mmCIF file of C-alpha atoms in Angstrom:
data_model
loop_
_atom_site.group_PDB
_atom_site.id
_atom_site.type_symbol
_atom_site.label_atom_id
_atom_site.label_comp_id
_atom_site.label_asym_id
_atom_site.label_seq_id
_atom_site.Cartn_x
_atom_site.Cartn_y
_atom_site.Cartn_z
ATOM 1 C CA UNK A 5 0.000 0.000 0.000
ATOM 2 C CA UNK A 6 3.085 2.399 0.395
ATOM 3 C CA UNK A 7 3.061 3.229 -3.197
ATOM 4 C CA UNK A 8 -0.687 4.212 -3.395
ATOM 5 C CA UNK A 9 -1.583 7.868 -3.405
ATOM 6 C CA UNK A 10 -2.833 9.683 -0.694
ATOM 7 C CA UNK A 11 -6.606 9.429 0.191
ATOM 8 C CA UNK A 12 -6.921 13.262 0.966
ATOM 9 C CA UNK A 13 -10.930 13.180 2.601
ATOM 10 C CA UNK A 14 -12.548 16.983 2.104
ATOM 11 C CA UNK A 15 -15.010 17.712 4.654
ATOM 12 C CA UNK A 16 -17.384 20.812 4.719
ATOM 13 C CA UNK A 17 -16.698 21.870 7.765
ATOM 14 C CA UNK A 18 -19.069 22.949 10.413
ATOM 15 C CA UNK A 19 -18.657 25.207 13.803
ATOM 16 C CA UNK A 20 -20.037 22.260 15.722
ATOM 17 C CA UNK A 21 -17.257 20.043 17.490
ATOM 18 C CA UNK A 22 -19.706 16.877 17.190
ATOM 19 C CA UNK A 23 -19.050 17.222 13.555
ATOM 20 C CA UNK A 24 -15.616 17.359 12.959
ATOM 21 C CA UNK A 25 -14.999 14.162 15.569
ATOM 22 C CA UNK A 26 -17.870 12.283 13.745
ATOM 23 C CA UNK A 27 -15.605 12.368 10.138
ATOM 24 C CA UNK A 28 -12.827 11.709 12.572
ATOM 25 C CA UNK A 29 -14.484 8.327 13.306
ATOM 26 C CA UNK A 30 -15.664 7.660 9.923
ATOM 27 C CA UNK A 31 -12.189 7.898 8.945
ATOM 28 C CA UNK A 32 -11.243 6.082 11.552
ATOM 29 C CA UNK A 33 -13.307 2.971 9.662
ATOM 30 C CA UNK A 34 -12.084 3.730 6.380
ATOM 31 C CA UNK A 35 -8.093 2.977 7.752
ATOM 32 C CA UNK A 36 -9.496 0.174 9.314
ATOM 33 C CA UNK A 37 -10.510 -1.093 6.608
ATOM 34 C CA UNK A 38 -8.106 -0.179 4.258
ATOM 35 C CA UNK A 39 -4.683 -0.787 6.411
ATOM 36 C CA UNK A 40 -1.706 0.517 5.231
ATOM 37 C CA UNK A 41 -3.439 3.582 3.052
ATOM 38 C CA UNK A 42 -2.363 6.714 4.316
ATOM 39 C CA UNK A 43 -5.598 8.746 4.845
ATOM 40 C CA UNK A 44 -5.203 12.245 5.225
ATOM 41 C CA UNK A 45 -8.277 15.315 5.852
ATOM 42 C CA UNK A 46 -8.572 18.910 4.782
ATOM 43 C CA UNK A 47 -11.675 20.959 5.320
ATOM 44 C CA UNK A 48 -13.068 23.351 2.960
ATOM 45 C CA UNK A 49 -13.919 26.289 5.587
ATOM 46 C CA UNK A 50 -14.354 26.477 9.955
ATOM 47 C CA UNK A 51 -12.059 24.108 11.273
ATOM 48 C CA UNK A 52 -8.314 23.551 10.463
ATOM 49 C CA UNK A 53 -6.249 22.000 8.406
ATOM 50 C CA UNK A 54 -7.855 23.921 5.479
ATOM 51 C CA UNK A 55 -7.377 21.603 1.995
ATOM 52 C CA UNK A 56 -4.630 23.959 0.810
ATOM 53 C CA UNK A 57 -2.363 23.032 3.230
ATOM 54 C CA UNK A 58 -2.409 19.844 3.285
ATOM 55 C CA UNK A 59 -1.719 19.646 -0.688
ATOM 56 C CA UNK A 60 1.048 21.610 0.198
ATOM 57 C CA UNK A 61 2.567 19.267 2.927
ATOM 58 C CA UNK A 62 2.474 16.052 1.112
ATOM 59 C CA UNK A 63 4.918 14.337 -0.830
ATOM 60 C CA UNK A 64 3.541 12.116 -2.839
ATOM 61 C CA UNK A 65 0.009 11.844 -5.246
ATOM 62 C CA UNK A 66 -3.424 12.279 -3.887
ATOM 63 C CA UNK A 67 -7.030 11.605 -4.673
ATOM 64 C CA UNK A 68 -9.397 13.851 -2.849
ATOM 65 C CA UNK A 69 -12.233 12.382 -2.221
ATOM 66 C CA UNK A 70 -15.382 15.213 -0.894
ATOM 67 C CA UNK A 71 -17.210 13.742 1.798
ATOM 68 C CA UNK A 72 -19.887 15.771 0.122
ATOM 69 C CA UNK A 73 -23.384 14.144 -0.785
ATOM 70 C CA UNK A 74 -24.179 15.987 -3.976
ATOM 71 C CA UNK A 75 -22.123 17.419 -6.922
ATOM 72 C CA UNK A 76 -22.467 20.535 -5.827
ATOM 73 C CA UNK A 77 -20.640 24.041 -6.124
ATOM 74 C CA UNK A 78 -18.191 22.546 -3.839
ATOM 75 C CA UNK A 79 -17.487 19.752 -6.042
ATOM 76 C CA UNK A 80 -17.418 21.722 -9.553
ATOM 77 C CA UNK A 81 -15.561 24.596 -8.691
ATOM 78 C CA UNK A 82 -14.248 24.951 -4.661
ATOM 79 C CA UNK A 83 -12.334 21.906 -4.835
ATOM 80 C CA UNK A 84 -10.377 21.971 -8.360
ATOM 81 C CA UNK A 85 -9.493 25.644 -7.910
ATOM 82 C CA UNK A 86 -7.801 24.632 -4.396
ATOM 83 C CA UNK A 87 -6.185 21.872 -6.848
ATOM 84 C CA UNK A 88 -5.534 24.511 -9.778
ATOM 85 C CA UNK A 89 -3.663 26.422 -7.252
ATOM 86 C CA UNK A 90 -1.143 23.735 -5.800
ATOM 87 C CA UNK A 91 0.377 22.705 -8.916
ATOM 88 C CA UNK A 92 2.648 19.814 -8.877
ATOM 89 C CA UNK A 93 0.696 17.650 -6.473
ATOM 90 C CA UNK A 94 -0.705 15.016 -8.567
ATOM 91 C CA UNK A 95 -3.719 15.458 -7.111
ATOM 92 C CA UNK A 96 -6.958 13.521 -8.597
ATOM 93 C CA UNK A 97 -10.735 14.486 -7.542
ATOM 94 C CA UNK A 98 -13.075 11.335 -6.898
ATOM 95 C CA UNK A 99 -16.653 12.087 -7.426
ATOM 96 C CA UNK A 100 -19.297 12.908 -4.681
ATOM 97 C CA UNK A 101 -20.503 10.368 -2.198
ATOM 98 C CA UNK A 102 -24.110 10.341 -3.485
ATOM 99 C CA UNK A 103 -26.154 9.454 -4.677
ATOM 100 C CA UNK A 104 -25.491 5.871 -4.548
ATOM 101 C CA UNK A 105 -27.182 2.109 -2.649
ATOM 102 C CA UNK A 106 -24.367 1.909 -0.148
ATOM 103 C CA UNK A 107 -25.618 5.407 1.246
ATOM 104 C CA UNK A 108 -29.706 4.404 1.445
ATOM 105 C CA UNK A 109 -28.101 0.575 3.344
ATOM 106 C CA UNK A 110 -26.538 3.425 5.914
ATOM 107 C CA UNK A 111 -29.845 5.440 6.127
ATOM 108 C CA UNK A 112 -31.926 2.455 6.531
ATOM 109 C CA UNK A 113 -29.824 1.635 9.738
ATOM 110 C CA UNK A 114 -29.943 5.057 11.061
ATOM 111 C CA UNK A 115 -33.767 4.662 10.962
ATOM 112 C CA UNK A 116 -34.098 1.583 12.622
ATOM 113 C CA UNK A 117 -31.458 2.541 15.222
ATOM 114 C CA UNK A 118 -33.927 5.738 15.776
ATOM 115 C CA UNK A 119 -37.066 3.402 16.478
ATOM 116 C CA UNK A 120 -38.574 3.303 13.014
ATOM 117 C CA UNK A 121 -40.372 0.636 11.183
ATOM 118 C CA UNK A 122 -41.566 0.178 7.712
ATOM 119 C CA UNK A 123 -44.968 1.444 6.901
ATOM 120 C CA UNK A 124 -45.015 5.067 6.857
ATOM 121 C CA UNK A 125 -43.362 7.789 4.926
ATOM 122 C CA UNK A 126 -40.045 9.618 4.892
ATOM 123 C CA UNK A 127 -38.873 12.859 4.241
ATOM 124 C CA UNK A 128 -34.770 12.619 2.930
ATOM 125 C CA UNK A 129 -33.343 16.194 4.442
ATOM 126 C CA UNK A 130 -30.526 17.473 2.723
ATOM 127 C CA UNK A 131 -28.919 20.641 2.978
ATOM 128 C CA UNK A 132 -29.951 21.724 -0.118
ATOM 129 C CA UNK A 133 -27.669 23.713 -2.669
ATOM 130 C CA UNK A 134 -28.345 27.006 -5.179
ATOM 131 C CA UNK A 135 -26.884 24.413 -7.691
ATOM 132 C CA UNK A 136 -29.703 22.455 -9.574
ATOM 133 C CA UNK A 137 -27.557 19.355 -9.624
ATOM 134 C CA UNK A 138 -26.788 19.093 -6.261
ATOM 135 C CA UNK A 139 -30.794 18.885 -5.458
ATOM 136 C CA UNK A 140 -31.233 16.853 -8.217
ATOM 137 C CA UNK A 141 -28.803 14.057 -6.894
ATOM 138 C CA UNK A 142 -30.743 14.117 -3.218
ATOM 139 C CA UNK A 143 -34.014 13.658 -5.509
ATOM 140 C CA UNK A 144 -32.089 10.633 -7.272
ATOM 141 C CA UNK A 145 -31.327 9.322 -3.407
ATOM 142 C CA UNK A 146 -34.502 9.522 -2.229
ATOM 143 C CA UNK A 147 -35.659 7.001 -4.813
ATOM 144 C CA UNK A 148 -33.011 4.794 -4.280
ATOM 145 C CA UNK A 149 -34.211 4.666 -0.458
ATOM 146 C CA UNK A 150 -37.752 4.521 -1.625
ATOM 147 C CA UNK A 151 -36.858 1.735 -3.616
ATOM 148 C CA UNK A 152 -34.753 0.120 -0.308
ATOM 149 C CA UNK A 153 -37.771 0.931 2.390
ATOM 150 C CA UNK A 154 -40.341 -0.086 0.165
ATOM 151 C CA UNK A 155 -42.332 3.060 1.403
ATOM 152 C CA UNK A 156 -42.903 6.582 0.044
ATOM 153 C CA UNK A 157 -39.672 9.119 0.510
ATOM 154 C CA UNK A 158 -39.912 12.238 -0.521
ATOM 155 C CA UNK A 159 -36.123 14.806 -0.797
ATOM 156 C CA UNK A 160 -36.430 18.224 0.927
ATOM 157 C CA UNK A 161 -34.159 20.903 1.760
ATOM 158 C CA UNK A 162 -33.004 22.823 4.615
ATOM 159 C CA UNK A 163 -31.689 25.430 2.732
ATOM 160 C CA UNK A 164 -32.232 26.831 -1.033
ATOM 161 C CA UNK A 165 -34.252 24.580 -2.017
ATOM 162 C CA UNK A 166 -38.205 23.668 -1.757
ATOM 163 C CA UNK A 167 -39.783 21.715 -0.174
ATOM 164 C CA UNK A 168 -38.443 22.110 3.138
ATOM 165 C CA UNK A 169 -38.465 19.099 5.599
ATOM 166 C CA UNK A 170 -40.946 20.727 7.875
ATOM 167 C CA UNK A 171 -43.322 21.359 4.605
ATOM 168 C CA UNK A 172 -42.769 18.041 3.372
ATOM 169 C CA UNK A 173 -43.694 16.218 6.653
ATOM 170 C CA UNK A 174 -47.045 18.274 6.398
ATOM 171 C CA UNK A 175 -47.784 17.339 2.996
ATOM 172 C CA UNK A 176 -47.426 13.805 4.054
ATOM 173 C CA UNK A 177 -49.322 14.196 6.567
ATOM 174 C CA UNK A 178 -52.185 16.473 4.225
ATOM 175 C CA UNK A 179 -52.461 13.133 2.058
ATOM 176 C CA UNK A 180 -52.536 10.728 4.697
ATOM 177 C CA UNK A 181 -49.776 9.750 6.343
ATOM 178 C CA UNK A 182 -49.957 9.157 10.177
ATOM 179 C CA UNK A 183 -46.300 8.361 10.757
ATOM 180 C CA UNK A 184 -43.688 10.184 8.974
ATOM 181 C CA UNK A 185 -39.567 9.697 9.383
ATOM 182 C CA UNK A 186 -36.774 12.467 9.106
ATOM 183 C CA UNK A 187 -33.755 10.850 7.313
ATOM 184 C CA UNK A 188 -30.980 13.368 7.893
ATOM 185 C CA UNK A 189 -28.620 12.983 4.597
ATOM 186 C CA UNK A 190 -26.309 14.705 6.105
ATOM 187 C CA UNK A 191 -22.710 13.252 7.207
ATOM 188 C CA UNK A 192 -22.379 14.706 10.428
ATOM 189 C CA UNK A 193 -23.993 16.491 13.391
ATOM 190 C CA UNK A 194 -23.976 20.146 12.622
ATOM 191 C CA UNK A 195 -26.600 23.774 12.583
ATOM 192 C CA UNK A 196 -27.996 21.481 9.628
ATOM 193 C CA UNK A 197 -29.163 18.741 11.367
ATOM 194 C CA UNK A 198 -31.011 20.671 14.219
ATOM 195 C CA UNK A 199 -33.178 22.582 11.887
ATOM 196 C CA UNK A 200 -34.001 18.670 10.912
ATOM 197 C CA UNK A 201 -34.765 17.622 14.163
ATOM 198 C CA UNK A 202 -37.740 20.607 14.173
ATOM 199 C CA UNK A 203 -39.416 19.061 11.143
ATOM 200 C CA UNK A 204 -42.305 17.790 13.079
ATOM 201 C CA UNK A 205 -41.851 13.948 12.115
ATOM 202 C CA UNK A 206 -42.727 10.867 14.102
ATOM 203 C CA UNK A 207 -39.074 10.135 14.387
ATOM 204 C CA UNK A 208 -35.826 11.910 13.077
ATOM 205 C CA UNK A 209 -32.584 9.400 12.175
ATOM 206 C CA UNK A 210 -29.002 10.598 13.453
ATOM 207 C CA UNK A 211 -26.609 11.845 10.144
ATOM 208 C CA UNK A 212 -24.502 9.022 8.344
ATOM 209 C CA UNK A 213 -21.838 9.513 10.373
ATOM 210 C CA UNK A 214 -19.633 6.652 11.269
ATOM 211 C CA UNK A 215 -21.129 4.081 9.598
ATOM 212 C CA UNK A 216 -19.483 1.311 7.430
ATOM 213 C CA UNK A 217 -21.274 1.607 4.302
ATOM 214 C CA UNK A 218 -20.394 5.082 4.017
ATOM 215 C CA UNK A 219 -16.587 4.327 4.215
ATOM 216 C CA UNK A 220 -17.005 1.310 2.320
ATOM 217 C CA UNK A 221 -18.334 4.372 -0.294
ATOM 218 C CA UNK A 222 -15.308 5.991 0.474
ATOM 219 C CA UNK A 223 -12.774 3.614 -0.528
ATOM 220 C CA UNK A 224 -14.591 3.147 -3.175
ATOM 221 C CA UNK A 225 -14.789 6.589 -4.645
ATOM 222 C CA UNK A 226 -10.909 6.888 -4.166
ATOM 223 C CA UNK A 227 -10.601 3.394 -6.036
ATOM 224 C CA UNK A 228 -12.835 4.629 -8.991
ATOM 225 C CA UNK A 229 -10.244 7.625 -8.959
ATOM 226 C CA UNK A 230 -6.978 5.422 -9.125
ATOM 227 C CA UNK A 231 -8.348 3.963 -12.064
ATOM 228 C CA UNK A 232 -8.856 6.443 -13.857
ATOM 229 C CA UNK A 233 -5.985 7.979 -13.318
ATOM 230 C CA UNK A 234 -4.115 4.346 -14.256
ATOM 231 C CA UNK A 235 -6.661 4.535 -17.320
ATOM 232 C CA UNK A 236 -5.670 8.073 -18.606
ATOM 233 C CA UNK A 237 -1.945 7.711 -17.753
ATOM 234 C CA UNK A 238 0.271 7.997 -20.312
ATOM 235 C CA UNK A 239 2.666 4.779 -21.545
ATOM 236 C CA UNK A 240 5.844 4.167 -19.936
ATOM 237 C CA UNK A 241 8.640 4.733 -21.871
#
């Protein structure tokens, strides 16, 4: 494993401690079970290292992978012009997280650990982006976990976007729906995940966080990443 690139993890950030010690632990999976791959994080804005300088304290390739759930602003633009700027790091970008199964297997758990059952209706709450794409992947995740529950979910927003969760929770209710379910889609505790928690549902699920599936996703984001860089390289000579 000594001669694989860096996997450089970008978080958000958030002014919360709870949320910078939750990626902490989800790292924490993702070396266990990777061993030997050097895992490394930089943060996009609030807490420290910021991503800049950690590209410019390694020695040796990287892939970042976002621990982002959409393909966002962050992911078009924030990222590669942190990239742009450190030239000479070999530094890959692996796609977003989500959508993607291995995220609704984690979100199913985090209901069930909250006390919910199949039956009822869920509202996915995202954080919501001013890019299109971004709130069209949490639309694209809420029918994969409408596909994996087996009941209705519908994606909502906590900020620029529409519905949000508190307004979809009442629509469910509107048509019918005595128990409704907040899914957080978000990675980690945060100001994010309170406004979720004041949606009105039946039950609300704690963030991703820790979980395996999600650093199962990780890995296999950065993977994706190697291989494309392997794919595009040019020949030896």
């Amino acid at each position: 494993m000594s001669d694989s690139p860096v996997l450089v993890a970008v978080g958000h950030g958030s002014r919360g401690p709870h949320h910078e010690r939750t990626i902490g632990r989800l790292l924490d999976v993702v070396r266990r079970l990777r061993p030997g791959l050097r895992v490394e994080t930089g943060w996009l804005d609030l807490v420290r290292p910021p991503l800049a300088e950690v590209l410019a304290g390694l020695d040796a390739p990287a892939v970042l992978v976002p621990l982002l759930l959409g393909a966002g602003y962050h992911v078009r633009v924030d990222i590669p012009a942190v990239v742009a700027a450190a030239p000479g790091t070999g530094a890959r970008v692996a796609r977003a997280l989500g959508p993607h199964p291995l995220l609704a297997d984690a979100l199913c758990d985090r209901l069930a650990e909250a006390g919910w059952t199949p039956g009822g209706a869920v509202v996915l709450a995202a954080a919501g982006s001013t890019d299109p794409g971004a709130n069209a992947d949490t639309a694209r995740m809420a029918r994969l976990l409408a596909r994996r529950l087996g009941d209705p979910v519908v994606p909502s927003y906590l900020c620029a976007g529409a519905p949000t969760p508190a307004e979809a929770v009442a629509e469910l209710r509107r048509r019918g729906h005595g128990r409704v379910a907040v899914a957080r889609y978000l990675m980690a505790p945060g100001f994010f995940g309170g406004r979720a928690a004041a949606a009105g549902a039946c039950v609300t699920a704690p963030p991703l966080g820790a979980h395996e599936s999600v650093a199962r996703l990780v890995l296999r984001r950065y993977d994706d990443a190697v291989r494309e860089a392997a794919a595009t390289a040019p020949p030896a000579r």
